Amino acid sequence: QNRNERQKSHFSEAPQPNFSLKVSLQVLDAVVCYNCLPSEILPMFIITLCWTINVKELCEPCWKLMRNLLGTHLGHSAIYNMCRIMEDRYVAAWLSLGWEQALVVAL
């Protein structure tokens, strides 16, 4: 193969951009399912889900992960943190549409 053909085949085999995010969500799901999520990182965890729910390919895994989180011992804390995030105008504006979709999951 010449150089151009090798480069072309290399790029066609490269993982899709959202692949690492999808794998990260799977890891986070395992952490939640095994009740190993520290309560201190709950706000950042929720904000991360609010951002990734806007990615079409990641929307369903995010919904599933949020439902799993709400079913754990951290469920009430998660709802409390979502309310606090909504009350913070800066963060709520920053999250915009992603937050609204995550709130629907909680209700």
Short mmCIF file of C-alpha atoms in Angstrom, two decimals:
data_model
loop_
_atom_site.label_atom_id
_atom_site.label_comp_id
_atom_site.label_asym_id
_atom_site.label_seq_id
_atom_site.Cartn_x
_atom_site.Cartn_y
_atom_site.Cartn_z
CA GLN A 1 0.00 0.00 0.00
CA ASN A 2 1.14 3.45 -0.66
CA ARG A 3 1.14 6.14 1.99
CA ASN A 4 -2.24 7.69 1.07
CA GLU A 5 -4.00 4.32 1.15
CA ARG A 6 -2.55 3.55 4.59
CA GLN A 7 -3.67 6.91 5.95
CA LYS A 8 -7.15 6.47 4.49
CA SER A 9 -7.55 3.00 6.02
CA HIS A 10 -6.21 4.26 9.35
CA PHE A 11 -8.81 7.04 9.51
CA SER A 12 -11.67 4.79 8.47
CA GLU A 13 -10.86 2.49 11.41
CA ALA A 14 -10.65 5.33 13.92
CA PRO A 15 -13.34 5.25 16.63
CA GLN A 16 -16.25 7.66 16.37
CA PRO A 17 -15.90 10.91 18.35
CA ASN A 18 -18.60 9.94 20.87
CA PHE A 19 -17.14 6.48 21.47
CA SER A 20 -15.07 7.55 24.47
CA LEU A 21 -18.04 9.41 25.94
CA LYS A 22 -20.22 6.32 25.53
CA VAL A 23 -17.62 4.16 27.27
CA SER A 24 -17.29 6.77 30.03
CA LEU A 25 -21.05 6.63 30.61
CA GLN A 26 -20.84 2.84 30.85
CA VAL A 27 -18.14 3.17 33.50
CA LEU A 28 -20.20 5.73 35.41
CA ASP A 29 -23.21 3.41 35.20
CA ALA A 30 -21.16 0.62 36.76
CA VAL A 31 -20.03 2.98 39.53
CA VAL A 32 -23.66 3.92 40.25
CA CYS A 33 -24.92 0.32 40.09
CA TYR A 34 -22.30 -0.81 42.62
CA ASN A 35 -23.15 2.13 44.93
CA CYS A 36 -19.59 3.46 44.73
CA LEU A 37 -20.42 7.05 43.75
CA PRO A 38 -19.17 9.47 46.44
CA SER A 39 -21.83 11.99 47.43
CA GLU A 40 -19.28 14.83 47.17
CA ILE A 41 -19.15 14.55 43.39
CA LEU A 42 -22.91 14.31 42.92
CA PRO A 43 -23.36 17.91 41.64
CA MET A 44 -20.63 17.48 39.00
CA PHE A 45 -22.02 14.06 38.09
CA ILE A 46 -25.47 15.57 37.49
CA ILE A 47 -24.05 18.48 35.50
CA THR A 48 -22.11 16.02 33.34
CA LEU A 49 -25.29 14.08 32.61
CA CYS A 50 -27.09 17.31 31.75
CA TRP A 51 -24.44 18.12 29.18
CA THR A 52 -24.17 14.69 27.60
CA ILE A 53 -27.92 14.19 27.32
CA ASN A 54 -27.85 16.74 24.48
CA VAL A 55 -25.73 14.41 22.32
CA LYS A 56 -28.14 12.36 20.24
CA GLU A 57 -26.21 9.08 20.52
CA LEU A 58 -25.80 9.50 24.28
CA CYS A 59 -29.30 10.61 25.19
CA GLU A 60 -30.68 7.15 25.99
CA PRO A 61 -27.68 6.02 28.09
CA CYS A 62 -27.90 9.31 30.03
CA TRP A 63 -31.60 8.76 30.78
CA LYS A 64 -30.83 5.24 31.96
CA LEU A 65 -27.96 6.43 34.13
CA MET A 66 -30.08 9.16 35.74
CA ARG A 67 -32.88 6.66 36.48
CA ASN A 68 -30.32 4.29 38.01
CA LEU A 69 -28.91 7.11 40.14
CA LEU A 70 -32.37 8.08 41.39
CA GLY A 71 -32.97 4.48 42.43
CA THR A 72 -29.93 4.40 44.72
CA HIS A 73 -29.36 5.67 48.25
CA LEU A 74 -28.28 8.96 46.61
CA GLY A 75 -31.65 9.46 44.85
CA HIS A 76 -33.01 12.08 47.26
CA SER A 77 -29.66 13.88 47.33
CA ALA A 78 -29.62 13.89 43.53
CA ILE A 79 -33.05 15.56 43.41
CA TYR A 80 -31.94 18.06 46.06
CA ASN A 81 -28.79 18.85 44.05
CA MET A 82 -30.82 19.28 40.86
CA CYS A 83 -33.04 21.80 42.68
CA ARG A 84 -29.97 23.67 43.94
CA ILE A 85 -28.51 23.72 40.44
CA MET A 86 -31.80 25.12 39.07
CA GLU A 87 -31.81 27.85 41.72
CA ASP A 88 -28.31 28.91 40.69
CA ARG A 89 -29.10 31.17 37.72
CA TYR A 90 -25.58 30.98 36.33
CA VAL A 91 -25.43 27.19 36.27
CA ALA A 92 -29.05 26.83 35.12
CA ALA A 93 -28.41 29.16 32.17
CA TRP A 94 -25.21 27.29 31.40
CA LEU A 95 -27.03 23.97 31.26
CA SER A 96 -30.15 25.31 29.46
CA LEU A 97 -31.83 22.54 27.44
CA GLY A 98 -29.79 19.73 28.96
CA TRP A 99 -31.04 20.58 32.41
CA GLU A 100 -34.69 20.60 31.35
CA GLN A 101 -34.40 17.12 29.92
CA ALA A 102 -32.65 15.83 33.03
CA LEU A 103 -35.36 17.34 35.23
CA VAL A 104 -38.04 15.42 33.32
CA VAL A 105 -36.17 12.21 34.16
CA ALA A 106 -36.22 13.11 37.85
CA LEU A 107 -39.94 13.76 37.90
#
